[in-house]
PDB file of C-alpha atoms and ligand atoms in Angstrom:
ATOM      1  CA  MET A  40       0.000   0.000   0.000  1.00  0.00           C
ATOM      2  CA  PRO A  41       1.215   3.546  -0.579  1.00  0.00           C
ATOM      3  CA  PHE A  42       3.099   5.391   2.126  1.00  0.00           C
ATOM      4  CA  ILE A  43       2.993   9.173   1.566  1.00  0.00           C
ATOM      5  CA  SER A  44       4.750  11.786   3.690  1.00  0.00           C
ATOM      6  CA  PHE A  45       4.108  15.526   3.888  1.00  0.00           C
ATOM      7  CA  GLU A  46       6.858  18.085   4.385  1.00  0.00           C
ATOM      8  CA  GLY A  47       7.120  21.843   4.659  1.00  0.00           C
ATOM      9  CA  LEU A  48       7.762  24.707   7.043  1.00  0.00           C
ATOM     10  CA  ASP A  49       5.546  25.041  10.087  1.00  0.00           C
ATOM     11  CA  GLY A  50       2.227  26.607   9.121  1.00  0.00           C
ATOM     12  CA  SER A  51       2.431  25.386   5.506  1.00  0.00           C
ATOM     13  CA  GLY A  52      -0.966  23.662   5.741  1.00  0.00           C
ATOM     14  CA  LYS A  53       0.142  20.017   5.981  1.00  0.00           C
ATOM     15  CA  SER A  54      -2.441  18.976   8.568  1.00  0.00           C
ATOM     16  CA  THR A  55      -5.412  20.361   6.638  1.00  0.00           C
ATOM     17  CA  LEU A  56      -4.244  18.827   3.362  1.00  0.00           C
ATOM     18  CA  ILE A  57      -3.705  15.461   5.064  1.00  0.00           C
ATOM     19  CA  LYS A  58      -7.190  15.663   6.591  1.00  0.00           C
ATOM     20  CA  ASN A  59      -8.752  16.482   3.207  1.00  0.00           C
ATOM     21  CA  LEU A  60      -6.849  13.709   1.403  1.00  0.00           C
ATOM     22  CA  LYS A  61      -7.854  11.218   4.091  1.00  0.00           C
ATOM     23  CA  ALA A  62     -11.527  12.175   3.651  1.00  0.00           C
ATOM     24  CA  HIS A  63     -11.199  11.739  -0.126  1.00  0.00           C
ATOM     25  CA  LEU A  64      -9.549   8.312   0.146  1.00  0.00           C
ATOM     26  CA  GLU A  65     -11.984   7.075   2.788  1.00  0.00           C
ATOM     27  CA  GLY A  66     -14.882   8.340   0.676  1.00  0.00           C
ATOM     28  CA  ALA A  67     -13.618   5.962  -2.013  1.00  0.00           C
ATOM     29  CA  GLY A  68     -13.639   3.072   0.448  1.00  0.00           C
ATOM     30  CA  LEU A  69      -9.906   2.930   1.194  1.00  0.00           C
ATOM     31  CA  LYS A  70      -8.481   2.369   4.661  1.00  0.00           C
ATOM     32  CA  VAL A  71      -6.220   5.208   5.794  1.00  0.00           C
ATOM     33  CA  VAL A  72      -3.901   5.834   8.748  1.00  0.00           C
ATOM     34  CA  VAL A  73      -2.832   9.389   9.535  1.00  0.00           C
ATOM     35  CA  THR A  74       0.227   9.747  11.715  1.00  0.00           C
ATOM     36  CA  ARG A  75       3.119  12.112  12.436  1.00  0.00           C
ATOM     37  CA  GLU A  76       6.777  12.510  13.333  1.00  0.00           C
ATOM     38  CA  PRO A  77       8.206  12.984  15.792  1.00  0.00           C
ATOM     39  CA  GLY A  78       5.549  10.928  17.563  1.00  0.00           C
ATOM     40  CA  GLY A  79       2.873   8.499  16.423  1.00  0.00           C
ATOM     41  CA  THR A  80       3.158   5.966  19.301  1.00  0.00           C
ATOM     42  CA  PRO A  81       2.968   6.594  23.075  1.00  0.00           C
ATOM     43  CA  LEU A  82       6.756   6.252  23.475  1.00  0.00           C
ATOM     44  CA  ALA A  83       7.483   8.331  20.375  1.00  0.00           C
ATOM     45  CA  GLU A  84       5.080  11.049  21.610  1.00  0.00           C
ATOM     46  CA  ASP A  85       7.045  11.128  24.894  1.00  0.00           C
ATOM     47  CA  LEU A  86      10.236  11.586  22.854  1.00  0.00           C
ATOM     48  CA  ARG A  87       8.488  14.388  20.915  1.00  0.00           C
ATOM     49  CA  GLY A  88       7.851  16.200  24.194  1.00  0.00           C
ATOM     50  CA  LEU A  89      11.537  15.912  25.122  1.00  0.00           C
ATOM     51  CA  ILE A  90      12.672  17.141  21.689  1.00  0.00           C
ATOM     52  CA  LEU A  91      10.392  20.170  21.385  1.00  0.00           C
ATOM     53  CA  ARG A  92      10.214  21.514  24.932  1.00  0.00           C
ATOM     54  CA  THR A  93      11.743  24.942  25.466  1.00  0.00           C
ATOM     55  CA  GLU A  94      12.497  24.641  29.189  1.00  0.00           C
ATOM     56  CA  HIS A  95      15.249  22.460  30.760  1.00  0.00           C
ATOM     57  CA  GLU A  96      18.483  21.450  29.053  1.00  0.00           C
ATOM     58  CA  ALA A  97      18.495  21.696  25.244  1.00  0.00           C
ATOM     59  CA  PRO A  98      19.848  18.657  23.370  1.00  0.00           C
ATOM     60  CA  VAL A  99      23.131  19.032  21.465  1.00  0.00           C
ATOM     61  CA  ALA A 100      22.851  18.361  17.717  1.00  0.00           C
ATOM     62  CA  ALA A 101      23.813  14.669  17.985  1.00  0.00           C
ATOM     63  CA  THR A 102      21.312  14.048  20.785  1.00  0.00           C
ATOM     64  CA  GLU A 103      18.596  15.856  18.848  1.00  0.00           C
ATOM     65  CA  ILE A 104      19.124  13.614  15.812  1.00  0.00           C
ATOM     66  CA  LEU A 105      19.189  10.449  17.883  1.00  0.00           C
ATOM     67  CA  LEU A 106      15.905  11.421  19.554  1.00  0.00           C
ATOM     68  CA  TYR A 107      14.240  11.993  16.162  1.00  0.00           C
ATOM     69  CA  GLU A 108      15.642   8.667  14.941  1.00  0.00           C
ATOM     70  CA  ALA A 109      14.519   6.857  18.105  1.00  0.00           C
ATOM     71  CA  SER A 110      11.007   8.212  17.603  1.00  0.00           C
ATOM     72  CA  ARG A 111      11.135   7.118  13.936  1.00  0.00           C
ATOM     73  CA  ALA A 112      12.329   3.574  14.663  1.00  0.00           C
ATOM     74  CA  GLN A 113       9.497   3.048  17.155  1.00  0.00           C
ATOM     75  CA  HIS A 114       6.926   4.623  14.846  1.00  0.00           C
ATOM     76  CA  VAL A 115       7.964   2.609  11.779  1.00  0.00           C
ATOM     77  CA  ALA A 116       7.922  -0.713  13.646  1.00  0.00           C
ATOM     78  CA  LYS A 117       4.766  -0.134  15.696  1.00  0.00           C
ATOM     79  CA  VAL A 118       2.523   1.914  13.384  1.00  0.00           C
ATOM     80  CA  ILE A 119       3.680   2.297   9.771  1.00  0.00           C
ATOM     81  CA  GLN A 120       4.778  -1.247   8.921  1.00  0.00           C
ATOM     82  CA  PRO A 121       1.715  -2.910  10.554  1.00  0.00           C
ATOM     83  CA  ALA A 122      -0.646  -0.467   8.783  1.00  0.00           C
ATOM     84  CA  LEU A 123       0.943  -1.153   5.377  1.00  0.00           C
ATOM     85  CA  ARG A 124       0.760  -4.916   6.023  1.00  0.00           C
ATOM     86  CA  GLU A 125      -2.970  -4.534   6.793  1.00  0.00           C
ATOM     87  CA  GLY A 126      -3.521  -2.834   3.435  1.00  0.00           C
ATOM     88  CA  ARG A 127      -3.916   0.725   4.735  1.00  0.00           C
ATOM     89  CA  TRP A 128      -2.713   3.903   3.061  1.00  0.00           C
ATOM     90  CA  VAL A 129      -0.336   5.724   5.399  1.00  0.00           C
ATOM     91  CA  LEU A 130      -0.281   9.536   5.412  1.00  0.00           C
ATOM     92  CA  CYS A 131       2.554  10.807   7.600  1.00  0.00           C
ATOM     93  CA  ASP A 132       3.119  14.405   8.700  1.00  0.00           C
ATOM     94  CA  ARG A 133       6.948  14.624   8.307  1.00  0.00           C
ATOM     95  CA  PHE A 134       9.456  11.760   7.953  1.00  0.00           C
ATOM     96  CA  SER A 135      13.192  11.305   7.235  1.00  0.00           C
ATOM     97  CA  GLU A 136      13.265  14.123   4.687  1.00  0.00           C
ATOM     98  CA  SER A 137      12.624  16.534   7.595  1.00  0.00           C
ATOM     99  CA  THR A 138      15.754  15.225   9.315  1.00  0.00           C
ATOM    100  CA  VAL A 139      17.794  15.974   6.193  1.00  0.00           C
ATOM    101  CA  ALA A 140      16.297  19.479   5.854  1.00  0.00           C
ATOM    102  CA  PHE A 141      16.385  20.488   9.534  1.00  0.00           C
ATOM    103  CA  GLN A 142      19.426  18.643  10.883  1.00  0.00           C
ATOM    104  CA  CYS A 143      21.683  18.583   7.777  1.00  0.00           C
ATOM    105  CA  PHE A 144      20.820  21.690   5.761  1.00  0.00           C
ATOM    106  CA  ALA A 145      19.824  23.947   8.679  1.00  0.00           C
ATOM    107  CA  ARG A 146      21.798  22.589  11.649  1.00  0.00           C
ATOM    108  CA  GLY A 147      24.823  21.643   9.538  1.00  0.00           C
ATOM    109  CA  VAL A 148      25.207  17.993  10.577  1.00  0.00           C
ATOM    110  CA  ASN A 149      27.118  15.678   8.235  1.00  0.00           C
ATOM    111  CA  ARG A 150      24.651  14.350   5.671  1.00  0.00           C
ATOM    112  CA  PRO A 151      26.011  10.834   4.983  1.00  0.00           C
ATOM    113  CA  GLU A 152      25.871  10.055   8.710  1.00  0.00           C
ATOM    114  CA  VAL A 153      22.284  11.315   8.963  1.00  0.00           C
ATOM    115  CA  GLU A 154      21.279   9.376   5.827  1.00  0.00           C
ATOM    116  CA  TRP A 155      22.735   6.251   7.444  1.00  0.00           C
ATOM    117  CA  LEU A 156      20.755   6.870  10.644  1.00  0.00           C
ATOM    118  CA  ASN A 157      17.602   7.494   8.602  1.00  0.00           C
ATOM    119  CA  ARG A 158      17.974   4.157   6.777  1.00  0.00           C
ATOM    120  CA  PHE A 159      18.685   2.425  10.113  1.00  0.00           C
ATOM    121  CA  ALA A 160      15.497   3.816  11.721  1.00  0.00           C
ATOM    122  CA  GLU A 161      13.352   3.191   8.613  1.00  0.00           C
ATOM    123  CA  GLN A 162      14.224  -0.518   8.426  1.00  0.00           C
ATOM    124  CA  GLY A 163      13.449  -0.578   4.702  1.00  0.00           C
ATOM    125  CA  THR A 164      10.200   1.402   4.877  1.00  0.00           C
ATOM    126  CA  ARG A 165      10.312   4.736   2.996  1.00  0.00           C
ATOM    127  CA  PRO A 166       7.550   6.925   1.526  1.00  0.00           C
ATOM    128  CA  GLU A 167       6.866   6.277  -2.171  1.00  0.00           C
ATOM    129  CA  ALA A 168       5.764   9.908  -2.485  1.00  0.00           C
ATOM    130  CA  VAL A 169       6.875  12.966  -0.523  1.00  0.00           C
ATOM    131  CA  VAL A 170       4.537  15.950  -0.769  1.00  0.00           C
ATOM    132  CA  LEU A 171       6.241  19.316  -0.184  1.00  0.00           C
ATOM    133  CA  LEU A 172       4.079  22.320   0.686  1.00  0.00           C
ATOM    134  CA  ASP A 173       6.518  25.026  -0.295  1.00  0.00           C
ATOM    135  CA  LEU A 174       6.136  28.325   1.552  1.00  0.00           C
ATOM    136  CA  SER A 175       8.374  31.331   2.215  1.00  0.00           C
ATOM    137  CA  VAL A 176       9.695  31.832   5.745  1.00  0.00           C
ATOM    138  CA  GLU A 177       7.881  35.184   5.921  1.00  0.00           C
ATOM    139  CA  ALA A 178       4.520  33.573   5.106  1.00  0.00           C
ATOM    140  CA  SER A 179       5.227  30.732   7.536  1.00  0.00           C
ATOM    141  CA  ARG A 180       5.937  33.238  10.343  1.00  0.00           C
ATOM    142  CA  LEU A 181       2.748  35.196   9.589  1.00  0.00           C
ATOM    143  CA  ARG A 182       0.665  32.030   9.742  1.00  0.00           C
ATOM    144  CA  GLN A 183       2.287  30.970  13.036  1.00  0.00           C
ATOM    145  CA  THR A 184       1.599  34.394  14.575  1.00  0.00           C
ATOM    146  CA  GLY A 185      -2.017  34.188  13.376  1.00  0.00           C
ATOM    147  CA  ARG A 186      -2.374  30.816  15.105  1.00  0.00           C
ATOM    148  CA  GLN A 187      -0.927  32.114  18.382  1.00  0.00           C
ATOM    149  CA  ASP A 188      -3.262  35.139  18.263  1.00  0.00           C
ATOM    150  CA  GLN A 189      -6.138  32.689  18.008  1.00  0.00           C
ATOM    151  CA  GLY A 190      -5.002  30.987  21.219  1.00  0.00           C
ATOM    152  CA  GLY A 191      -2.878  28.263  19.565  1.00  0.00           C
ATOM    153  CA  GLN A 192       0.227  26.696  21.101  1.00  0.00           C
ATOM    154  CA  SER A 193       3.263  28.881  21.741  1.00  0.00           C
ATOM    155  CA  ARG A 194       6.395  28.305  19.616  1.00  0.00           C
ATOM    156  CA  ASP A 195       8.358  25.106  20.242  1.00  0.00           C
ATOM    157  CA  ARG A 196      12.171  24.859  20.384  1.00  0.00           C
ATOM    158  CA  ILE A 197      12.576  24.411  16.612  1.00  0.00           C
ATOM    159  CA  GLU A 198      10.090  27.159  15.707  1.00  0.00           C
ATOM    160  CA  ASN A 199      12.144  29.462  17.977  1.00  0.00           C
ATOM    161  CA  GLU A 200      15.143  29.133  15.613  1.00  0.00           C
ATOM    162  CA  ALA A 201      16.058  32.230  13.541  1.00  0.00           C
ATOM    163  CA  ASP A 202      14.603  32.942  10.084  1.00  0.00           C
ATOM    164  CA  GLU A 203      17.990  32.062   8.543  1.00  0.00           C
ATOM    165  CA  PHE A 204      17.663  28.544   9.967  1.00  0.00           C
ATOM    166  CA  HIS A 205      14.187  28.165   8.459  1.00  0.00           C
ATOM    167  CA  ASN A 206      15.395  29.491   5.111  1.00  0.00           C
ATOM    168  CA  ARG A 207      18.011  26.734   5.076  1.00  0.00           C
ATOM    169  CA  VAL A 208      15.256  24.220   5.949  1.00  0.00           C
ATOM    170  CA  ARG A 209      13.195  25.413   2.991  1.00  0.00           C
ATOM    171  CA  ASN A 210      16.214  25.171   0.676  1.00  0.00           C
ATOM    172  CA  GLY A 211      16.907  21.709   2.072  1.00  0.00           C
ATOM    173  CA  PHE A 212      13.457  20.524   1.055  1.00  0.00           C
ATOM    174  CA  LEU A 213      13.726  22.080  -2.404  1.00  0.00           C
ATOM    175  CA  ALA A 214      17.182  20.542  -2.961  1.00  0.00           C
ATOM    176  CA  GLN A 215      15.907  17.070  -2.048  1.00  0.00           C
ATOM    177  CA  ALA A 216      12.885  17.518  -4.333  1.00  0.00           C
ATOM    178  CA  LYS A 217      15.149  18.553  -7.211  1.00  0.00           C
ATOM    179  CA  ALA A 218      17.410  15.540  -6.678  1.00  0.00           C
ATOM    180  CA  GLU A 219      14.544  13.013  -6.689  1.00  0.00           C
ATOM    181  CA  PRO A 220      11.750  14.491  -8.818  1.00  0.00           C
ATOM    182  CA  GLU A 221      10.097  11.079  -9.317  1.00  0.00           C
ATOM    183  CA  ARG A 222       9.515  10.812  -5.551  1.00  0.00           C
ATOM    184  CA  TRP A 223       8.604  14.391  -4.648  1.00  0.00           C
ATOM    185  CA  ILE A 224       5.439  16.371  -5.401  1.00  0.00           C
ATOM    186  CA  VAL A 225       6.064  20.103  -4.864  1.00  0.00           C
ATOM    187  CA  LEU A 226       2.977  22.237  -4.223  1.00  0.00           C
ATOM    188  CA  ASP A 227       2.675  25.991  -3.775  1.00  0.00           C
ATOM    189  CA  ALA A 228       1.378  26.360  -0.207  1.00  0.00           C
ATOM    190  CA  GLU A 229      -0.150  29.755  -1.090  1.00  0.00           C
ATOM    191  CA  LEU A 230      -2.881  27.958  -3.084  1.00  0.00           C
ATOM    192  CA  SER A 231      -6.254  27.500  -1.376  1.00  0.00           C
ATOM    193  CA  GLN A 232      -6.788  24.198   0.426  1.00  0.00           C
ATOM    194  CA  ASP A 233      -9.310  23.223  -2.215  1.00  0.00           C
ATOM    195  CA  GLN A 234      -6.825  23.877  -5.033  1.00  0.00           C
ATOM    196  CA  LEU A 235      -4.086  22.051  -3.143  1.00  0.00           C
ATOM    197  CA  LEU A 236      -6.240  18.953  -2.830  1.00  0.00           C
ATOM    198  CA  GLN A 237      -7.130  19.001  -6.538  1.00  0.00           C
ATOM    199  CA  VAL A 238      -3.492  19.392  -7.669  1.00  0.00           C
ATOM    200  CA  LEU A 239      -2.377  16.694  -5.246  1.00  0.00           C
ATOM    201  CA  LEU A 240      -5.092  14.251  -6.357  1.00  0.00           C
ATOM    202  CA  ALA A 241      -4.071  14.714  -9.999  1.00  0.00           C
ATOM    203  CA  ALA A 242      -0.408  14.033  -9.145  1.00  0.00           C
ATOM    204  CA  LEU A 243      -1.201  11.003  -6.984  1.00  0.00           C
ATOM    205  CA  LYS A 244      -3.503   9.585  -9.626  1.00  0.00           C
ATOM    206  CA  LYS A 245      -0.602   9.512 -12.077  1.00  0.00           C
ATOM    207  CA  ARG A 246       1.767   7.889  -9.591  1.00  0.00           C
ATOM    208  CA  PHE A 247      -0.574   5.391  -8.004  1.00  0.00           C
ATOM    209  CA  ALA A 248      -2.783   4.405 -10.940  1.00  0.00           C
ATOM    210  CA  HIS A 249      -1.546   0.800 -10.490  1.00  0.00           C
ATOM    211  CA  GLU A 250      -2.668   0.837  -6.811  1.00  0.00           C
ATOM    212  CA  GLY A 251      -6.244   1.686  -7.780  1.00  0.00           C
ATOM    213  CA  PHE A 252      -6.024   5.371  -6.864  1.00  0.00           C
ATOM    214  CA  PRO A 253      -9.560   6.833  -6.756  1.00  0.00           C
ATOM    215  CA  GLY A 254     -10.151   9.686  -9.237  1.00  0.00           C
TER     216      GLY A 254
HETATM  217  P1  TMP B 390       5.759  19.533  13.642  1.00  0.00           P
HETATM  218  O1  TMP B 390       5.635  20.842  14.359  1.00  0.00           O
HETATM  219  O2  TMP B 390       5.619  19.657  12.187  1.00  0.00           O
HETATM  220  O3  TMP B 390       4.944  18.477  14.238  1.00  0.00           O
HETATM  221  O4  TMP B 390       7.295  19.016  13.821  1.00  0.00           O
HETATM  222  C1  TMP B 390       8.009  19.208  14.952  1.00  0.00           C
HETATM  223  C2  TMP B 390       9.273  19.972  14.672  1.00  0.00           C
HETATM  224  O5  TMP B 390      10.383  19.075  14.569  1.00  0.00           O
HETATM  225  C3  TMP B 390       9.233  20.797  13.399  1.00  0.00           C
HETATM  226  O6  TMP B 390       9.734  22.106  13.685  1.00  0.00           O
HETATM  227  C4  TMP B 390      10.184  20.083  12.474  1.00  0.00           C
HETATM  228  C5  TMP B 390      11.151  19.385  13.399  1.00  0.00           C
HETATM  229  N1  TMP B 390      11.744  18.135  12.898  1.00  0.00           N
HETATM  230  C6  TMP B 390      13.130  18.039  12.794  1.00  0.00           C
HETATM  231  O7  TMP B 390      13.853  19.000  13.073  1.00  0.00           O
HETATM  232  N2  TMP B 390      13.657  16.856  12.375  1.00  0.00           N
HETATM  233  C7  TMP B 390      12.892  15.747  12.091  1.00  0.00           C
HETATM  234  O8  TMP B 390      13.431  14.701  11.730  1.00  0.00           O
HETATM  235  C8  TMP B 390      11.450  15.881  12.199  1.00  0.00           C
HETATM  236  C9  TMP B 390      10.580  14.704  11.888  1.00  0.00           C
HETATM  237  C10 TMP B 390      10.922  17.086  12.606  1.00  0.00           C
END
């Protein structure tokens, strides 16, 4: 069954697009699991809390990566692989491509080592399609501020990083998409949610025609 991940800066609209795609797939009678990283299992959600908290000791870069990878290993084994075996479509908010963008491109950690850790945590399970909601850092910041004004959560440790960091994250996603165009679907996050869903459905239909993708 297809495994699709969603990437982008915070506030790029991943959650809404995932929700809308799930509704479309379920409307066509398919079984769908929506999940996220870091997190997705009770242990991995605990690790998420440790990674994103702003109080207490901050992890050094190596610890940060290992926590993301620990969350991923647990999530792949306990949620993603069983769901795929049961014939469910898996829609995942962030996956290994976030580690490359945030930890390699933005944080500056050695890429081959991170790629090795990604493969180790994935245990052979990688998304067939990676959907990138591309958004400028300025637009991402505006959306985050709008959310906080509406009583949303305050910024986590990664969101607190400088705009330069987030610009490198964005470039990291675009560089990965350019290197593997057959795997990535790049969408303009400034489109309306309705338009985003339509463009995404058209792209997925082409890629997953052999899996009985519903039109
Ligand atoms: P979220 O806010 O999209 O749920 O993701 C949590 C934060 O963690 C987000 O700022 C992106 C970041 N992140 C990494 O830095 N590396 C990773 O491997 C993953 C999965 C997320």
